[in-house]
Coordinates of C-alpha atoms and ligand atoms in Angstrom, one line a residue:
X1336 CA 36.6 136.5 -49.6
X1337 CA 37.1 138.5 -52.9
X1338 CA 34.0 140.1 -54.2
X1339 CA 33.4 139.7 -57.8
X1340 CA 31.1 141.7 -60.3
X1341 CA 30.0 139.2 -63.2
X1342 CA 29.8 140.9 -66.5
X1343 CA 29.5 138.3 -69.2
X1344 CA 32.7 136.6 -69.8
X1345 CA 34.5 138.6 -67.2
X1346 CA 34.6 138.4 -63.5
X1347 CA 35.6 141.5 -62.4
X1348 CA 37.5 141.5 -59.1
X1349 CA 36.6 144.2 -56.7
X1350 CA 39.3 145.3 -54.2
X1351 CA 41.2 148.3 -55.4
X1352 CA 38.9 150.9 -57.1
X1353 CA 38.5 150.3 -60.9
X1354 CA 38.8 153.0 -63.6
X1355 CA 36.0 153.1 -66.2
X1356 CA 36.8 155.1 -69.1
X1357 CA 34.2 157.4 -70.8
X1358 CA 34.2 157.2 -74.5
X1359 CA 31.2 159.3 -76.1
X1360 CA 30.7 158.8 -79.6
X1361 CA 28.1 161.7 -80.1
X1362 CA 28.9 164.7 -82.2
X1363 CA 27.4 167.2 -79.2
X1364 CA 28.9 165.9 -76.0
X1365 CA 29.1 168.9 -73.6
X1366 CA 31.8 167.1 -71.6
X1367 CA 34.5 166.3 -74.5
X1368 CA 33.5 168.4 -77.2
X1369 CA 32.3 165.4 -79.3
X1370 CA 35.9 164.6 -80.6
X1371 CA 35.4 161.0 -80.9
X1372 CA 32.2 161.1 -83.0
X1373 CA 34.5 159.3 -86.0
X1374 CA 34.6 155.5 -85.3
X1375 CA 38.3 155.5 -85.9
X1376 CA 39.2 158.2 -83.6
X1377 CA 36.7 156.4 -81.2
X1378 CA 38.4 152.9 -81.3
X1379 CA 41.8 154.8 -81.2
X1380 CA 40.5 156.6 -77.9
X1381 CA 39.3 153.2 -76.4
X1382 CA 42.7 151.6 -77.2
X1383 CA 44.5 154.4 -75.6
X1384 CA 42.5 154.2 -72.4
X1385 CA 43.0 150.6 -72.2
X1386 CA 46.8 151.2 -72.5
X1387 CA 46.5 154.0 -69.8
X1388 CA 44.8 151.5 -67.4
X1389 CA 41.2 152.0 -67.8
X1390 CA 39.7 148.6 -66.7
X1391 CA 36.4 148.9 -68.3
X1392 CA 35.3 151.4 -71.4
X1393 CA 31.9 152.9 -71.2
X1394 CA 30.5 153.7 -74.6
X1395 CA 27.6 156.1 -75.1
X1396 CA 25.8 157.3 -78.3
X1397 CA 23.2 159.5 -76.7
X1398 CA 23.8 162.8 -75.0
X1399 CA 21.6 163.0 -71.7
X1400 CA 22.2 166.6 -71.3
X1401 CA 19.1 168.5 -71.1
X1402 CA 18.4 170.3 -74.5
X1403 CA 20.6 167.9 -76.4
X1404 CA 19.5 166.8 -79.9
X1405 CA 17.2 163.6 -79.7
X1406 CA 18.7 160.8 -81.3
X1407 CA 16.5 157.4 -82.5
X1408 CA 17.5 154.2 -80.9
X1409 CA 18.2 153.1 -84.5
X1410 CA 20.8 156.0 -85.0
X1411 CA 22.2 155.2 -81.6
X1412 CA 22.9 151.7 -82.9
X1413 CA 24.6 153.0 -85.9
X1414 CA 26.9 155.0 -83.7
X1415 CA 27.9 152.7 -81.0
X1416 CA 27.9 148.9 -82.5
X1417 CA 31.1 149.3 -84.7
X1418 CA 33.0 150.8 -81.8
X1419 CA 31.6 148.0 -79.3
X1420 CA 32.5 145.5 -81.9
X1421 CA 36.0 146.6 -82.4
X1422 CA 36.8 147.2 -78.7
X1423 CA 35.4 144.0 -77.6
X1424 CA 37.1 142.0 -80.1
X1425 CA 40.6 143.4 -79.9
X1426 CA 41.0 144.6 -76.1
X1427 CA 40.8 142.3 -72.9
X1428 CA 38.8 144.7 -71.0
X1429 CA 35.0 144.5 -70.6
X1430 CA 33.0 147.0 -72.5
X1431 CA 30.2 148.8 -71.4
X1432 CA 27.1 150.4 -73.3
X1433 CA 25.7 153.5 -71.8
X1434 CA 22.1 153.6 -73.0
X1435 CA 18.4 153.8 -71.9
X1436 CA 17.1 151.9 -74.7
X1437 CA 16.5 148.5 -74.7
X1438 CA 17.1 147.9 -78.5
X1439 CA 20.3 149.6 -78.4
X1440 CA 21.5 147.5 -75.1
X1441 CA 20.3 144.2 -77.0
X1442 CA 22.4 145.3 -80.2
X1443 CA 25.2 146.2 -77.9
X1444 CA 25.2 143.0 -76.0
X1445 CA 25.2 140.9 -79.4
X1446 CA 28.4 143.0 -80.6
X1447 CA 30.2 142.1 -77.6
X1448 CA 29.2 144.6 -74.8
X1449 CA 29.7 142.8 -71.2
X1450 CA 27.8 145.6 -69.3
X1451 CA 24.6 147.3 -69.7
X1452 CA 24.8 150.8 -68.2
X1453 CA 21.5 152.3 -67.9
X1454 CA 21.2 155.9 -66.5
X1455 CA 17.3 155.4 -65.9
X1456 CA 17.9 152.5 -63.7
X1457 CA 16.2 149.5 -65.6
X1458 CA 12.8 151.3 -65.2
X1459 CA 11.6 150.2 -68.8
X1460 CA 10.1 146.6 -68.6
X1461 CA 11.8 145.8 -71.9
X1462 CA 15.2 146.6 -70.7
X1463 CA 14.7 144.4 -67.8
X1464 CA 14.0 141.4 -70.5
X1465 CA 16.9 142.3 -72.3
X1466 CA 19.0 142.0 -69.0
X1467 CA 17.2 138.7 -68.4
X1468 CA 18.3 137.4 -71.9
X1469 CA 22.0 138.0 -71.4
X1470 CA 24.4 137.7 -68.6
X1471 CA 26.0 141.1 -68.7
X1472 CA 26.9 143.1 -65.9
X1473 CA 24.3 146.0 -64.9
X1474 CA 24.8 149.4 -63.7
X1475 CA 21.7 150.6 -62.0
X1476 CA 21.6 154.4 -61.7
X1477 CA 19.4 156.8 -59.8
X1478 CA 17.9 159.7 -61.8
X1479 CA 15.1 161.7 -60.6
X1480 CA 12.5 161.9 -63.3
X1481 CA 13.9 162.5 -66.9
X1482 CA 16.8 164.0 -68.5
X1483 CA 14.7 167.0 -69.8
X1484 CA 13.1 167.9 -66.5
X1485 CA 15.4 166.2 -63.8
X1486 CA 17.2 169.6 -62.9
X1487 CA 13.9 171.8 -62.3
X1488 CA 13.9 172.2 -58.5
X1489 CA 14.8 168.5 -57.3
X1490 CA 13.7 167.9 -53.8
X1491 CA 14.5 165.3 -51.3
X1492 CA 13.9 165.1 -47.4
X1493 CA 16.9 162.8 -47.1
X1494 CA 18.7 162.6 -50.6
X1495 CA 20.9 159.5 -49.4
X1496 CA 18.2 157.7 -47.9
X1497 CA 15.9 158.1 -50.6
X1498 CA 18.5 157.4 -53.3
X1499 CA 19.8 154.2 -51.5
X1500 CA 16.1 153.0 -50.9
X1501 CA 15.3 153.5 -54.6
X1502 CA 18.4 151.5 -55.8
X1503 CA 17.9 148.7 -53.6
X1504 CA 14.4 148.5 -55.0
X1505 CA 15.4 148.5 -58.5
X1506 CA 18.0 145.6 -57.6
X1507 CA 15.3 143.8 -55.9
X1508 CA 13.1 143.8 -58.8
X1509 CA 16.0 142.8 -60.9
X1510 CA 16.8 139.9 -58.7
X1511 CA 12.9 138.9 -58.7
X1512 CA 13.2 138.9 -62.4
X1513 CA 16.0 136.0 -62.1
X1514 CA 19.0 138.3 -62.6
X1515 CA 21.8 137.3 -60.3
X1516 CA 22.8 139.5 -57.6
X1517 CA 26.3 139.4 -58.6
X1518 CA 25.6 141.1 -62.0
X1519 CA 24.3 144.3 -60.1
X1520 CA 26.2 147.4 -59.6
X1521 CA 24.7 150.5 -58.2
X1522 CA 25.3 154.3 -58.9
X1523 CA 23.8 157.3 -57.0
X1524 CA 23.7 159.3 -60.4
X1525 CA 25.7 162.4 -59.5
X1526 CA 24.1 165.3 -61.1
X1527 CA 21.1 163.4 -62.5
X1528 CA 18.1 165.3 -60.8
X1529 CA 20.3 166.8 -57.7
X1530 CA 21.3 170.2 -56.6
X1531 CA 24.7 171.1 -55.7
X1532 CA 23.9 170.5 -51.9
X1533 CA 22.5 167.0 -52.9
X1534 CA 25.5 166.1 -54.9
X1535 CA 27.9 167.0 -52.3
X1536 CA 25.8 165.1 -49.6
X1537 CA 25.8 161.7 -51.7
X1538 CA 29.5 162.1 -51.8
X1539 CA 30.0 163.0 -48.1
X1540 CA 27.9 159.9 -47.2
X1541 CA 29.0 157.4 -49.9
X1542 CA 29.7 154.8 -47.2
X1543 CA 26.2 154.5 -46.4
X1544 CA 25.5 153.5 -50.1
X1545 CA 28.6 151.0 -50.1
X1546 CA 27.1 149.3 -46.9
X1547 CA 24.4 147.9 -49.2
X1548 CA 26.8 145.2 -50.2
X1549 CA 26.2 146.0 -53.8
X1550 CA 29.3 147.3 -55.8
X1551 CA 28.9 151.0 -56.2
X1552 CA 29.9 152.9 -59.3
X1553 CA 30.5 156.8 -59.0
X1554 CA 30.6 159.2 -62.1
X1555 CA 31.3 162.9 -61.2
X1556 CA 34.1 163.5 -63.7
X1557 CA 33.8 167.1 -65.2
X1558 CA 30.3 167.5 -63.9
X1559 CA 28.6 170.8 -63.0
X1560 CA 29.1 170.3 -59.3
X1561 CA 32.6 170.8 -60.0
X1562 CA 32.1 173.9 -62.2
X1563 CA 29.9 175.1 -59.4
X1564 CA 32.5 174.7 -56.6
X1565 CA 35.4 175.7 -58.7
X1566 CA 33.7 178.5 -60.7
X1567 CA 34.8 176.7 -63.8
X1568 CA 32.3 177.0 -66.8
X1569 CA 34.4 174.9 -69.1
X1570 CA 34.1 171.2 -68.3
X1571 CA 37.5 170.3 -70.0
X1572 CA 39.0 172.4 -67.2
X1573 CA 37.6 170.5 -64.4
X1574 CA 40.2 167.9 -63.8
X1575 CA 41.6 168.9 -60.3
X1576 CA 37.8 168.5 -59.3
X1577 CA 37.3 165.3 -61.0
X1578 CA 40.7 163.8 -59.3
X1579 CA 39.7 165.2 -55.7
X1580 CA 36.2 163.3 -56.2
X1581 CA 37.8 160.2 -57.7
X1582 CA 40.0 160.1 -54.7
X1583 CA 37.5 160.7 -52.0
X1584 CA 34.9 158.1 -53.6
X1585 CA 37.7 155.4 -54.1
X1586 CA 38.5 155.9 -50.4
X1587 CA 34.9 155.9 -49.3
X1588 CA 33.5 152.8 -50.8
X1589 CA 33.4 153.5 -54.6
X1590 CA 34.2 150.2 -56.5
X1591 CA 34.4 151.8 -60.0
X1592 CA 34.7 155.4 -60.9
X1593 CA 33.5 156.7 -64.3
X1594 CA 36.0 159.3 -65.6
X1595 CA 37.1 161.0 -68.8
X1596 CA 40.7 161.5 -67.7
X1597 CA 41.9 158.2 -67.4
X1598 CA 45.6 158.8 -67.3
X1599 CA 45.4 161.1 -64.5
X1600 CA 42.9 159.1 -62.5
X1601 CA 44.8 155.9 -62.7
X1602 CA 47.8 157.5 -61.5
X1603 CA 46.0 159.3 -58.4
X1604 CA 44.5 156.2 -57.5
X1605 CA 47.6 154.1 -58.0
X1606 CA 49.1 156.6 -55.3
X1607 CA 46.0 156.2 -53.0
X1608 CA 46.1 152.6 -53.3
X1609 CA 49.8 152.7 -52.3
X1610 CA 49.0 154.5 -49.2
X1611 CA 46.1 152.2 -48.4
X1612 CA 48.4 149.1 -48.8
X1613 CA 46.5 145.4 -48.7
X1614 CA 43.0 146.2 -47.1
X1615 CA 41.0 143.6 -45.6
Ligands
LIG1314 C1 27.1 158.4 -64.2 O1 27.2 159.3 -63.3 N1 26.9 160.0 -66.2 S1 26.5 160.8 -68.7 C2 27.7 166.8 -67.8 C3 29.0 166.9 -67.7 C4 30.3 166.0 -67.7 C5 29.9 164.7 -67.7 C6 28.6 169.2 -67.7 N2 26.5 158.4 -67.8 C7 26.8 158.9 -65.6 O2 29.1 162.1 -67.8 N3 26.6 156.4 -66.2 C8 26.5 159.8 -67.5 O3 29.6 168.3 -67.7 C9 26.6 157.8 -66.6 N4 26.8 157.1 -63.9 C10 26.6 156.2 -64.9 N5 26.7 154.9 -64.6 C11 26.9 162.5 -68.0 C12 28.1 162.9 -67.9 C13 28.2 164.3 -67.9 C14 27.5 165.2 -67.8

């Protein structure tokens, strides 16, 4: 039986790993230099990512980088709403909103977003209310603490067991609030309160998370763990590391990979899927 992830009006078929394209509409994005802060450039990039094979577009208006300028939810809405509206209206793919704020998630869903991607894992009760009041897909991510402090000596006894238990606990709370299991996707949150070793172990043991039965999303594109392994301080020069992780994740249980370099990732996964053939 084909597993699906229910995202608003979309029934996303899970089988071959899907590509979620990152669309940062912040002027201060560290990973792509803020080149899509202009709404026309952002919509054009969204259109291009769909043409290149992205199956979901993830729109974000707040930088979670430690030390990034704080944005009010009202301003975040001003940034993301027109982009989500245009993409949801004009393209046949689900649009996701990357936000920690209930007001932003609500406005995004009203504008046509089909997925709420919350890096704080729906810890905010208002965010749960927004989720209950709509039928969007939900990405529940693990983050240790808050963006400001998450990289200050993160510690775990067993990072995979702890992240997994946390995510299952969050999913259970959402289901207890009345949210259908089929709407939930889990994400270990690579780089969010983890050392290099923690990130590598989460990747190495990804099949354990996938065994939970929930769809798994993985976002490691251009992140610092790649910079650490490759000795590459420039995030735009981390393509090979990003592709290696995407291929690893796709062959070890990730259902969705969240990436900046859509064209290269789609081509990498097309090759991988050809090798894998028709899987049971
Ligand atoms: C994620 O993993 N990540 S925003 C720093 C970088 C490069 C990229 C230093 N939103 C995730 O992409 N949502 C973000 O270079 C996310 N999973 C989900 N679900 C951080 C980011 C980045 C940070």
